Structure formats: C-alpha cells, structure tokens
Coordinates of C-alpha atoms in Angstrom, one line a residue:
M1 CA 183.8 -54.0 -8.7
D2 CA 186.6 -52.3 -10.5
L3 CA 185.7 -49.0 -12.0
A4 CA 186.7 -47.8 -15.4
P5 CA 188.8 -44.7 -15.4
P6 CA 186.7 -41.5 -15.2
H7 CA 186.5 -39.2 -18.2
T8 CA 189.6 -37.3 -18.9
S9 CA 190.1 -33.6 -18.8
Q10 CA 187.9 -33.1 -15.7
V11 CA 190.1 -31.1 -13.3
C12 CA 191.5 -27.6 -13.0
V13 CA 194.5 -27.2 -10.6
V14 CA 194.9 -23.6 -9.4
V15 CA 198.5 -22.8 -8.4
I16 CA 199.0 -19.5 -6.6
G17 CA 202.4 -17.9 -5.8
Y18 CA 204.2 -14.7 -5.0
D19 CA 207.9 -14.2 -5.3
D20 CA 208.5 -17.9 -5.3
A21 CA 210.7 -18.4 -8.3
A22 CA 212.7 -21.1 -6.6
H23 CA 209.8 -23.5 -6.2
V24 CA 207.0 -22.6 -8.6
T25 CA 208.3 -24.8 -11.4
D26 CA 208.2 -27.9 -9.3
A27 CA 204.6 -27.1 -8.2
V28 CA 203.3 -26.5 -11.7
R29 CA 205.1 -29.5 -13.2
S30 CA 203.7 -31.7 -10.4
A31 CA 200.2 -30.6 -11.5
L32 CA 200.8 -31.1 -15.2
D33 CA 202.4 -34.5 -14.6
Q34 CA 199.1 -35.8 -13.1
G35 CA 198.2 -36.9 -16.6
P36 CA 195.0 -36.6 -18.7
A37 CA 192.7 -36.1 -15.8
V38 CA 194.0 -32.5 -15.6
R39 CA 192.3 -30.3 -18.2
E40 CA 193.9 -27.1 -17.1
V41 CA 196.4 -25.7 -14.7
I42 CA 195.8 -22.0 -13.9
A43 CA 198.8 -20.3 -12.3
V44 CA 197.9 -17.0 -10.6
D45 CA 201.0 -14.9 -10.1
D46 CA 200.2 -12.3 -7.3
C47 CA 202.3 -9.5 -8.8
S48 CA 205.7 -11.1 -8.2
T49 CA 208.9 -9.1 -8.5
D50 CA 211.4 -12.0 -8.6
G51 CA 210.9 -13.3 -12.2
S52 CA 208.2 -15.9 -11.2
G53 CA 205.9 -14.5 -14.0
D54 CA 208.5 -15.1 -16.7
I55 CA 209.1 -18.6 -15.4
L56 CA 205.4 -19.4 -15.7
Q57 CA 205.2 -17.9 -19.2
R58 CA 208.0 -20.2 -20.3
L59 CA 206.3 -23.2 -18.8
A60 CA 203.0 -22.2 -20.5
A61 CA 204.8 -22.2 -23.9
E62 CA 205.7 -25.9 -23.2
D63 CA 202.3 -27.1 -22.3
P64 CA 199.0 -25.5 -23.6
R65 CA 197.1 -26.7 -20.5
L66 CA 198.9 -24.1 -18.4
R67 CA 197.3 -20.6 -18.3
V68 CA 198.9 -17.8 -16.5
I69 CA 197.1 -15.0 -14.7
R70 CA 199.3 -12.1 -13.6
R71 CA 197.7 -9.7 -11.1
D72 CA 198.5 -6.0 -11.6
A73 CA 198.7 -5.5 -7.8
N74 CA 199.6 -7.8 -5.0
S75 CA 196.5 -8.9 -3.1
G76 CA 198.3 -9.2 0.3
G77 CA 197.0 -12.8 0.9
C78 CA 196.2 -16.1 -0.6
G79 CA 192.5 -15.8 -0.8
T80 CA 192.2 -13.4 -3.8
P81 CA 194.4 -15.3 -6.2
R82 CA 192.6 -18.5 -5.4
N83 CA 189.3 -16.7 -6.1
D84 CA 190.8 -15.6 -9.4
G85 CA 191.5 -19.2 -10.2
I86 CA 187.9 -20.3 -9.3
D87 CA 186.6 -17.5 -11.6
A88 CA 188.8 -18.6 -14.5
C89 CA 188.2 -22.3 -14.1
T90 CA 186.4 -24.1 -17.0
S91 CA 186.6 -27.6 -15.6
P92 CA 184.0 -29.6 -13.7
Y93 CA 186.3 -29.9 -10.7
V94 CA 188.9 -27.6 -9.1
M95 CA 191.7 -28.0 -6.6
F96 CA 194.3 -25.8 -5.1
L97 CA 198.1 -26.0 -4.9
D98 CA 200.5 -23.5 -3.3
S99 CA 203.7 -22.7 -5.2
D100 CA 206.0 -24.1 -2.6
D101 CA 204.2 -27.5 -2.4
V102 CA 203.7 -30.4 -4.8
L103 CA 201.1 -33.0 -5.8
P104 CA 202.4 -36.6 -5.6
P105 CA 201.9 -38.8 -8.6
G106 CA 198.3 -40.1 -8.9
A107 CA 196.8 -37.5 -6.6
V108 CA 194.3 -36.1 -9.0
T109 CA 193.2 -39.4 -10.3
A110 CA 192.6 -40.8 -6.8
L111 CA 190.5 -37.8 -5.9
L112 CA 188.6 -37.7 -9.2
N113 CA 187.8 -41.4 -9.1
A114 CA 186.3 -41.0 -5.7
A115 CA 184.3 -37.9 -6.6
V116 CA 182.9 -39.5 -9.8
E117 CA 182.1 -42.9 -8.2
H118 CA 180.3 -41.4 -5.2
S119 CA 178.8 -38.3 -6.9
A120 CA 180.6 -36.2 -4.3
D121 CA 180.8 -32.5 -4.1
V122 CA 184.2 -32.7 -2.3
A123 CA 186.8 -35.5 -2.4
S124 CA 189.5 -35.3 0.3
G125 CA 192.7 -37.2 0.7
L126 CA 195.8 -37.4 2.9
C127 CA 198.0 -34.4 3.2
V128 CA 201.7 -35.1 4.1
R129 CA 203.8 -32.5 6.0
R130 CA 207.3 -32.8 4.7
E131 CA 209.8 -31.1 7.0
L132 CA 212.6 -29.9 4.7
P133 CA 216.1 -30.0 6.3
P134 CA 218.2 -26.9 6.2
G135 CA 221.1 -28.6 4.4
R136 CA 221.9 -31.3 1.9
G137 CA 222.4 -34.9 2.8
V138 CA 219.8 -34.9 5.5
R139 CA 216.6 -36.8 5.0
S140 CA 213.2 -35.1 5.1
R141 CA 210.7 -36.1 7.7
E142 CA 207.2 -36.8 6.5
T143 CA 204.2 -36.7 8.8
P144 CA 200.6 -37.4 7.8
W145 CA 198.2 -34.6 8.6
L146 CA 195.2 -35.9 10.5
P147 CA 195.6 -39.5 9.2
E148 CA 192.7 -40.7 11.4
L149 CA 190.3 -38.9 8.9
H150 CA 191.6 -41.0 6.0
V151 CA 192.1 -44.5 7.4
R152 CA 190.0 -46.1 4.7
P153 CA 187.7 -45.0 1.8
A154 CA 184.5 -43.5 3.1
V155 CA 181.5 -41.4 2.0
V156 CA 180.0 -38.8 4.3
A157 CA 176.5 -37.9 3.2
R158 CA 176.5 -34.8 5.4
P159 CA 179.4 -33.3 7.4
E160 CA 177.3 -33.1 10.6
R161 CA 177.5 -36.9 10.7
R162 CA 181.3 -36.7 11.1
P163 CA 182.1 -33.6 13.1
A164 CA 185.8 -34.4 13.2
L165 CA 186.0 -33.1 9.6
V166 CA 186.1 -29.5 11.0
R167 CA 189.6 -30.3 12.2
D168 CA 190.9 -30.4 8.7
A169 CA 190.6 -26.7 7.7
L170 CA 193.1 -26.9 4.9
C171 CA 191.7 -26.1 1.4
V172 CA 194.4 -28.2 -0.2
G173 CA 194.4 -31.9 -0.5
K174 CA 190.8 -31.7 -1.7
L175 CA 188.9 -31.7 -5.0
Y176 CA 185.8 -29.5 -5.3
R177 CA 182.9 -29.7 -7.8
T178 CA 183.1 -26.3 -9.4
V179 CA 179.4 -25.9 -9.8
F180 CA 179.0 -26.6 -6.0
L181 CA 181.3 -23.8 -5.1
R182 CA 179.6 -21.4 -7.5
E183 CA 176.0 -22.3 -6.6
H184 CA 176.7 -21.7 -2.9
A185 CA 178.9 -18.6 -3.6
I186 CA 181.8 -20.3 -1.7
R187 CA 184.9 -18.1 -1.9
F188 CA 188.0 -17.2 0.1
P189 CA 188.2 -14.0 2.1
D190 CA 189.9 -11.4 -0.1
G191 CA 192.9 -9.3 0.6
Q192 CA 195.2 -9.6 3.6
F193 CA 193.3 -12.2 5.5
P194 CA 195.6 -14.8 7.3
Y195 CA 194.1 -18.2 7.8
E196 CA 191.7 -17.8 4.9
D197 CA 191.5 -21.6 4.7
V198 CA 189.6 -21.7 8.0
V199 CA 186.8 -19.5 6.7
F200 CA 186.7 -21.1 3.3
S201 CA 186.5 -24.6 4.8
A202 CA 183.7 -23.5 7.1
R203 CA 181.7 -22.2 4.1
V204 CA 182.2 -25.5 2.4
L205 CA 180.9 -27.5 5.4
A206 CA 178.1 -25.1 6.0
A207 CA 176.8 -25.9 2.5
A208 CA 176.4 -29.6 3.5
P209 CA 178.4 -31.2 0.7
R210 CA 178.6 -35.0 0.1
I211 CA 182.2 -35.8 0.8
A212 CA 184.3 -38.8 -0.4
L213 CA 187.4 -39.6 1.7
V214 CA 190.3 -41.5 0.3
P215 CA 193.4 -42.9 2.1
D216 CA 195.8 -41.9 -0.6
A217 CA 198.5 -39.2 -0.1
V218 CA 197.3 -36.4 -2.4
Y219 CA 199.3 -33.4 -1.3
V220 CA 202.8 -32.7 -0.1
W221 CA 203.0 -29.7 2.2
H222 CA 206.5 -28.5 2.4
V223 CA 207.5 -27.0 5.7
R224 CA 210.6 -24.8 5.3
R225 CA 211.5 -23.6 8.8
A226 CA 214.9 -22.3 7.5
A227 CA 213.2 -20.1 4.9
A228 CA 214.0 -16.3 4.9
Q229 CA 210.3 -15.6 4.9
L230 CA 208.3 -18.0 7.0
S231 CA 204.8 -19.0 6.0
I232 CA 201.9 -17.5 7.9
S233 CA 201.3 -20.6 10.0
L234 CA 205.0 -20.8 11.0
D235 CA 205.5 -17.1 11.7
R236 CA 204.1 -16.7 15.1
S237 CA 206.5 -14.1 16.3
G238 CA 203.9 -11.3 16.8
V239 CA 200.6 -11.3 18.6
D240 CA 198.8 -10.2 15.4
N241 CA 199.2 -13.8 14.2
W242 CA 197.1 -15.1 17.2
R243 CA 194.7 -12.2 16.7
A244 CA 194.2 -13.2 13.1
R245 CA 193.8 -16.9 13.9
T246 CA 191.2 -16.4 16.6
A247 CA 189.3 -14.0 14.3
A248 CA 189.3 -16.6 11.5
H249 CA 188.1 -19.4 13.9
G250 CA 185.4 -17.1 15.3
Q251 CA 184.2 -16.2 11.8
A252 CA 184.1 -19.9 10.9
V253 CA 182.0 -20.8 13.9
E254 CA 179.5 -18.0 13.1
I255 CA 179.3 -19.3 9.5
L256 CA 178.4 -22.8 10.8
L257 CA 175.9 -21.5 13.3
A258 CA 174.2 -19.3 10.7
A259 CA 173.8 -22.5 8.6
G260 CA 172.2 -24.3 11.5
E261 CA 175.2 -26.6 12.0
K262 CA 175.5 -26.3 15.8
R263 CA 177.2 -29.7 16.1
L264 CA 179.9 -28.7 13.7
A265 CA 180.3 -25.3 15.4
R266 CA 180.8 -27.0 18.7
A267 CA 183.3 -29.4 17.2
A268 CA 185.2 -26.4 15.7
R269 CA 185.5 -24.7 19.1
A270 CA 186.6 -27.9 20.8
H271 CA 189.3 -28.3 18.1
S272 CA 190.5 -24.7 18.6
L273 CA 191.1 -25.6 22.3
D274 CA 193.0 -28.7 21.4
H275 CA 195.2 -27.5 18.6
P276 CA 195.9 -23.8 18.2
L277 CA 195.4 -22.9 21.9
R278 CA 197.9 -25.6 23.0
M279 CA 200.4 -24.7 20.3
Y280 CA 200.5 -21.0 21.2
A281 CA 200.5 -21.8 25.0
R282 CA 203.6 -23.9 24.5
E283 CA 205.4 -20.9 23.1
L284 CA 204.3 -18.2 25.5
E285 CA 207.5 -18.2 27.5
L286 CA 209.5 -17.5 24.4
H287 CA 208.0 -14.0 24.2
G288 CA 208.3 -10.9 26.2
T289 CA 206.0 -9.5 28.8
G290 CA 204.1 -7.3 26.3
Y291 CA 203.3 -10.2 24.0
R292 CA 202.2 -12.4 26.9
R293 CA 199.8 -9.8 28.3
A294 CA 198.3 -9.1 24.9
W295 CA 198.0 -12.8 24.1
W296 CA 196.3 -13.4 27.4
A297 CA 193.8 -10.6 26.9
L298 CA 193.0 -11.7 23.4
T299 CA 192.6 -15.3 24.5
R300 CA 190.3 -14.4 27.3
A301 CA 188.1 -12.3 25.0
Y302 CA 188.0 -15.2 22.5
L303 CA 187.1 -17.8 25.1
E304 CA 184.4 -15.6 26.6
T305 CA 182.4 -16.2 23.4
F306 CA 182.2 -19.9 24.2
D307 CA 179.2 -21.5 25.8
T308 CA 179.8 -23.7 28.8
A309 CA 178.9 -26.8 26.7
D310 CA 181.6 -25.8 24.1
F311 CA 184.4 -26.8 26.5
E312 CA 183.2 -30.3 27.3
P313 CA 184.0 -32.0 23.9
A314 CA 187.6 -30.7 24.0
P315 CA 190.4 -32.9 25.2
A316 CA 191.3 -32.2 28.8
P317 CA 194.6 -30.4 28.4
G318 CA 193.2 -27.6 26.2
R319 CA 190.0 -27.4 28.3
V320 CA 192.1 -26.9 31.5
I321 CA 194.4 -24.3 29.8
A322 CA 191.3 -22.4 28.7
R323 CA 189.8 -22.4 32.2
V324 CA 193.1 -21.2 33.7
V325 CA 193.2 -18.3 31.3
L326 CA 189.6 -17.4 32.0
A327 CA 190.1 -17.5 35.7
S328 CA 193.0 -15.1 35.8
D329 CA 193.3 -11.5 34.7
E330 CA 197.1 -11.7 34.1
P331 CA 199.4 -14.4 32.7
R332 CA 200.4 -17.0 35.3
D333 CA 201.8 -20.5 35.7
L334 CA 203.4 -20.4 32.3
P335 CA 205.8 -23.3 32.9
R336 CA 202.9 -25.5 34.0
L337 CA 200.7 -24.4 31.1
R338 CA 203.6 -25.1 28.7
E339 CA 204.0 -28.6 29.9
L340 CA 200.3 -29.3 29.9
A341 CA 200.1 -28.0 26.4
S342 CA 202.8 -30.5 25.2
R343 CA 202.0 -33.6 23.3
P344 CA 201.7 -35.9 25.2
A345 CA 200.5 -33.6 28.0
R346 CA 202.4 -33.4 31.3
L347 CA 201.0 -31.9 34.5
L348 CA 203.9 -30.8 36.7
P349 CA 203.5 -30.6 40.5
P350 CA 202.3 -29.2 42.9
Y351 CA 199.0 -31.1 42.9
A352 CA 196.5 -29.1 44.9
R353 CA 193.1 -30.1 46.3
A354 CA 190.0 -28.1 47.2
A355 CA 188.6 -28.2 50.7
D356 CA 186.5 -31.2 49.8
G357 CA 189.5 -33.1 48.4
T358 CA 188.7 -32.4 44.7
P359 CA 191.9 -32.1 42.6
V360 CA 192.2 -28.4 41.5
W361 CA 194.8 -26.4 39.5
S362 CA 196.0 -24.4 42.5
P363 CA 194.7 -23.3 45.9
D364 CA 193.8 -19.8 44.6
L365 CA 192.1 -21.2 41.5
P366 CA 189.8 -23.9 43.0
Q367 CA 187.2 -23.2 40.2
V368 CA 189.6 -24.9 37.8
S369 CA 188.8 -28.5 38.7
L370 CA 191.0 -31.4 37.7
D371 CA 188.5 -34.1 38.9
H372 CA 188.7 -35.8 35.5
L373 CA 192.2 -37.1 36.6
L374 CA 190.5 -39.4 39.1
V375 CA 188.5 -41.3 36.4
R376 CA 190.5 -41.1 33.2
P377 CA 192.5 -44.2 32.1
M378 CA 196.1 -44.3 33.1
R379 CA 197.2 -44.5 29.5
V380 CA 196.0 -40.9 28.8
L381 CA 196.8 -39.3 32.2
P382 CA 199.3 -36.3 32.0
V383 CA 201.8 -38.0 34.3
A384 CA 205.0 -36.0 34.7
V385 CA 208.5 -37.5 34.4
D386 CA 211.7 -35.4 35.1
A387 CA 214.8 -36.2 33.2
E388 CA 218.5 -35.4 34.1
L389 CA 221.2 -36.0 31.6
R390 CA 224.9 -35.2 32.2
P391 CA 226.9 -36.4 29.1
R392 CA 230.1 -38.4 29.9
A393 CA 232.9 -39.7 27.8
R394 CA 231.9 -43.3 28.6
A395 CA 228.4 -44.2 29.6
T396 CA 226.0 -41.3 30.3
R397 CA 223.6 -41.8 33.2
L398 CA 220.0 -40.9 32.4
R399 CA 218.0 -40.3 35.6
L400 CA 214.2 -40.3 35.5
R401 CA 211.8 -39.3 38.2
L402 CA 208.1 -40.2 37.9
H403 CA 205.7 -38.0 40.0
E404 CA 202.6 -39.2 41.8
L405 CA 199.3 -37.8 40.4
Y406 CA 196.5 -37.8 43.0
G407 CA 197.1 -41.4 43.9
R408 CA 196.6 -42.8 40.4
V409 CA 200.3 -43.6 39.8
A410 CA 200.6 -45.5 43.1
D411 CA 197.4 -47.4 42.4
A412 CA 198.7 -48.5 39.0
G413 CA 202.1 -49.5 40.5
P414 CA 205.1 -48.2 38.5
E415 CA 207.1 -51.1 37.1
S416 CA 209.6 -50.1 34.4
V417 CA 210.3 -47.6 31.7
D418 CA 211.3 -48.2 28.1
V419 CA 213.7 -45.4 26.9
E420 CA 214.5 -44.5 23.3
F421 CA 215.8 -41.6 21.3
L422 CA 214.1 -40.6 18.1
D423 CA 215.8 -38.8 15.2
R424 CA 213.7 -35.7 14.7
Q425 CA 214.4 -35.5 11.0
C426 CA 213.5 -39.0 9.9
G427 CA 211.7 -40.5 13.0
R428 CA 214.2 -43.3 13.4
A429 CA 214.4 -44.7 16.9
S430 CA 217.7 -45.6 18.5
L431 CA 219.5 -46.4 21.7
R432 CA 216.7 -48.3 23.3
R433 CA 217.0 -49.1 27.0
T434 CA 214.7 -50.5 29.8
A435 CA 215.0 -49.5 33.5
S436 CA 213.1 -50.5 36.6
F437 CA 211.3 -48.0 38.8
V438 CA 212.0 -47.9 42.5
R439 CA 210.4 -45.7 45.2
D440 CA 212.4 -42.6 45.6
P441 CA 213.9 -42.8 49.2
D442 CA 213.9 -39.0 49.4
D443 CA 210.4 -38.5 48.2
E444 CA 207.6 -40.9 48.9
D445 CA 205.5 -39.3 46.1
S446 CA 207.9 -40.2 43.3
W447 CA 209.7 -43.1 41.7
S448 CA 213.1 -43.1 40.1
A449 CA 214.8 -45.1 37.3
E450 CA 218.3 -45.0 35.8
A451 CA 219.6 -46.1 32.4
L452 CA 223.1 -46.0 30.9
V453 CA 223.3 -44.6 27.4
D454 CA 226.1 -44.2 24.9
L455 CA 225.3 -40.8 23.4
A456 CA 228.1 -40.9 20.9
S457 CA 226.5 -44.0 19.2
L458 CA 223.5 -41.9 18.2
G459 CA 225.4 -39.9 15.6
T460 CA 224.8 -36.3 14.6
G461 CA 221.4 -34.7 14.4
V462 CA 218.6 -33.7 16.8
W463 CA 217.2 -36.5 19.0
D464 CA 214.0 -36.4 21.1
L465 CA 213.7 -38.6 24.2
R466 CA 210.6 -40.9 24.3
L467 CA 209.4 -43.0 27.2
R468 CA 206.9 -45.9 27.6
L469 CA 205.9 -46.3 31.2
R470 CA 204.8 -49.7 32.3
F471 CA 202.7 -50.4 35.4
H472 CA 202.0 -53.5 37.5
D473 CA 198.3 -53.4 36.6
G474 CA 199.2 -54.0 33.0
T475 CA 198.6 -50.4 31.7
Q476 CA 201.1 -48.4 29.8
R477 CA 201.6 -44.7 29.1
E478 CA 203.7 -43.2 26.3
T479 CA 205.1 -39.8 27.1
T480 CA 208.1 -37.5 27.0
A481 CA 210.2 -36.2 29.9
H482 CA 210.5 -32.7 31.4
A483 CA 214.0 -31.4 31.0
T484 CA 215.3 -30.7 34.4
A485 CA 217.5 -27.6 34.7
G486 CA 220.2 -27.1 37.3
P487 CA 224.0 -27.1 37.9
G488 CA 225.7 -29.2 35.2
L489 CA 222.5 -29.8 33.3
L490 CA 221.4 -28.6 29.9
R491 CA 224.9 -27.4 29.0
R492 CA 227.2 -28.3 26.1
S493 CA 229.8 -31.0 26.4
V494 CA 232.3 -32.7 24.2
L495 CA 232.4 -36.5 23.7
P496 CA 234.9 -38.6 21.8
S497 CA 233.6 -40.2 18.7
R498 CA 235.2 -43.0 16.5
R499 CA 233.6 -41.6 13.4
H500 CA 233.9 -37.8 14.0
G501 CA 236.8 -37.6 16.4
V502 CA 234.7 -35.5 18.7
L503 CA 231.0 -34.7 19.1
L504 CA 229.5 -31.6 20.6
V505 CA 226.5 -32.6 22.7
Q506 CA 223.8 -30.1 23.8
P507 CA 221.0 -31.4 25.9
Y508 CA 218.2 -28.8 25.9
A509 CA 214.5 -28.2 26.6
T510 CA 212.2 -27.9 23.6
H511 CA 209.4 -25.3 23.4
S512 CA 207.2 -27.6 25.3
G513 CA 209.9 -28.3 28.0
S514 CA 210.8 -31.8 26.8
L515 CA 214.3 -33.1 26.9
A516 CA 216.1 -33.3 23.6
L517 CA 219.7 -33.6 22.3
R518 CA 221.6 -31.9 19.6
L519 CA 224.8 -33.6 18.4
A520 CA 227.2 -31.9 16.0
P521 CA 230.6 -33.1 14.8
G522 CA 234.0 -31.4 14.5
L523 CA 236.6 -29.3 16.3
R524 CA 234.8 -26.1 15.4
G525 CA 232.0 -26.9 17.9
V526 CA 234.6 -27.8 20.5
A527 CA 236.3 -24.4 20.0
E528 CA 233.0 -22.6 20.5
V529 CA 232.4 -24.5 23.8
V530 CA 235.9 -23.5 25.0
R531 CA 235.3 -19.9 24.0
R532 CA 232.0 -19.6 25.8
R533 CA 233.3 -21.2 29.0
A534 CA 236.2 -18.9 29.0
A535 CA 233.9 -15.9 28.6
R536 CA 231.8 -17.1 31.6
L537 CA 235.0 -17.3 33.7
V538 CA 236.0 -13.8 32.7
H539 CA 232.6 -12.3 33.6

C-alpha cells in the first residue's frame, strides 16, 4: 500500500563544524534543500576562526529555518557541539551532518517515511563514502558503507536480533526520535574524545530501539585524503589514535554489557578484530620502532580484556592476527601480518605444522593454530599469489606464482587466472587477460602463469591488480597479488604513449603489500626518473 507523505516539519538537522568555511555552505544547503520535511537546521559553530560563523549568519538570513549556535570556546571534539544541537532541537526527529559532508536529495524524506510508517526510534539508511580526488577533471569514487545492512527495507524490533548492526557505529546516515534520545539520556562524550560515534551508537543500541532500515543513499561522506588537516579517522600517524580507538571500543562494549546485551557486546568485539585491528596491522610497517612497540603493547592489553568466546565469531584473518599479538611480547612477522590483514587476506609462506601435523603460524608459535584452513571453502582461503611486473615499451609480461596452502590448492587443481586492472578512482576495470596455470618446474609447491599486458593502454591514474583464480573442481577465488620486490622490480620506467607522448610507470606495493600501478604523463616525469637514476649512479 502506498503511504501518504508524512506530516511536514518533523526533522531537525544538526550541522557541526569548525574552521570549515570552504565546505559548510554546501552542507547546510544540502540540509535546507531536503524540503518541507525539515523543520529546522541547527548549525553549531565550534568557535571557528576562519569566518565560518559569518557564513552561517548570512545563510540564516536567507532561510528562517536555519539557527546558528556559536560556541564561545572550542570543545576539542565533535561530541559537545552535537549535544548542543540535541539540546536546542524542537523537532520530533533529529539527525546529524558534518560540515564537510552533504545529504543527497530525498534523504530526510526516505528516513522520515520509514520512521513514521514503522513507529521506529531510529531509521537508518545507506552511507556512501565519496573519495574526492586531489585535482580537477578526475572522477570521484563512491563506495557504499556496509551495504549488506541496507539491501532491502527491514524493521528490527530489537538490535539483539541483528547483531551485525554494531558494525555501523556512525551516528550519521540515521534519523533519531528526539524523545527517545532524551528519555534514555543518550548523548555523545563531551570534549576531546575521538571516535565519539562508537560510544554514542553503543548507547543507542543499549536502549533497545526499534530500527527501520532503508536501502536509499541518505548520506555522502566526503573523504579528503589531500586535505591539509586530516579527519580523525584518516589521521593515524600517531599511536594516540589507536589508543583512543581501542578506548572507545572498550567503553562501547562495557555499555552493552551493562545493558545486558551480551550478544551485541560479543559482536562488537568480533567487529573490532575484523575491521580496525586489520586496518592498523596493514600499516604497522609504515611506522618506526617506537610506534610499533607502543601499538603492540596497547593491542595486547586491549585483547587481554576479551573472553575466549569473543574471538570465535570474528573472521579468521583478524582472529589469527590477534592471537599472534597475544602470543608474542614484541612485534614480529610484520610482513606476514600485513598481508593477512589485507582484503582479501593473503597468507604468505612458510606454512608450518605442529608435531601432530596441525597447521600453525610458525614453529615457535604452535599455540596459534591455523587448522581452520583445512576445512574452510577454497573461495575464502587466504591463498597467496606473487606478482612480478617489469614494464616494457611493447608488451609487458606479468608473471604470477600461486603458492600451495597445506594441500588445499593442489586438491582444488589450479586451472587459470583472470587478470584485470581497476582504476582506483572510479572503479573501472580494464586490460582484462586470462592465463593458464602450470606447475612451477623449480618449485613443486607452486604454480605459475604469465600474461602479456599493454600498460600504456590503461591511461593515466592509479590502477590496482585484481585476480580471479579458477580451479578444476569448479571453485573460484577472487584476490589480489603480493608485489614481489627485487632487481628491476617496483621501479619507475618510461613507456611511449600515442596520447601523451610518454608515460611514467611506477609499479609499487600498497600498504597491504598488493601490486598497484601509478601512470603519469609528460616529460617532467621522465626528467625526474633520469635525475634519480643519475643520483644513484653518483652515490
């Protein structure tokens, strides 16, 4: 049955910002442009010094629905200004918007319709991460955030019936019944408290709300990696970021446990192993010794708060990484941990066994069992593929080597591999090739394949190598390739290009160790290559 539109003037959108004059206008206007469903937009300026407050006042003069709150002192975080917005809200429903993001057209109506129809305390929709390019003329890449939670309209009577909801700890992309927040005293941590969303979302779930899920895109999360000041979630340069994140996760679990939500608490811990732990483990080698030791000690202390049963629901890669950290006093095996933390996961050799034949992480860590590798389906196994790429003026030869994994690869029977390069900015696939696997004559525990690729045909940009492994037993595994280092590998080269004259090609290993390519046009890049090679010869 088609529903009549809900009553107008139901929603308050709280926009928070600090020194974001370049973007706050777009955020506020995206809220006001939602139409009559929005009763008020409350913009909380956290004592900006860049003229943001004046911009907001001018916008308020144009639309009486906009109210501006200017804080006398900067709060140091995002929680306090959001709390100010909740306190000032006079509408039945409230939602949050950051000053550097936007609401897509129809977002408020979609959430409000769902909340009214299902008498929901919370309505949640799809958040889209939009990776903004550093320059003009380059398309943005959009990635849905946790799309599996918003496949179709649904109503969750109690969060414990859908534990996966703890994975979405964002406070944005959701509509909250104002009375629900006030009755349960649900607020954000005040002051300088990174990852305040995690604690706020736990408080919401602990209050057992009725939740309506919609498949509509309701929030655009702008990711500006080239910004002068990175957001909290992107700025992971110091170990304090990890300390704050684990503290927020720990507090969220305590909130859920105190509310009797043991199932949600366990799901939250499992998620912390699968998402943040893997993300930070991928980047460990980028930091110095001091950071690594501090991170390792913090992580061990955090993991020691887990019960044995907390590890079981977590996907295997995060669970294994956690057990390696717990089993060792000092950082170790960082390259293997990095590859295992990648998505999809890759487990690099050597492949050790305990005295009884059980697969284990290493001979000196037999307590870290890998016996799950003997029973998991081939399509999810962390098989490892090495890739060698030496750019050539004509056809470049891409060499791949697939490693055995405790007999599972041989049992499945490697057949062929589909190769393609994906444009990182827009996700477009190009340069597809298929090659057959043959047993490596020099190593009976591996299989090799070769494909000829014309790198110049890709064009400029950053390209990620993607593989689809095919086996004789009918199974497939989609994965990436480990970037092999060595003489003549992972170095800049120059290729002729009909469009650009010349292309500068840089194969490199990503943070997770995967092979990727960076292609740039012009003679300037060529001159830089010549200069660096000359410098190497001099030294």
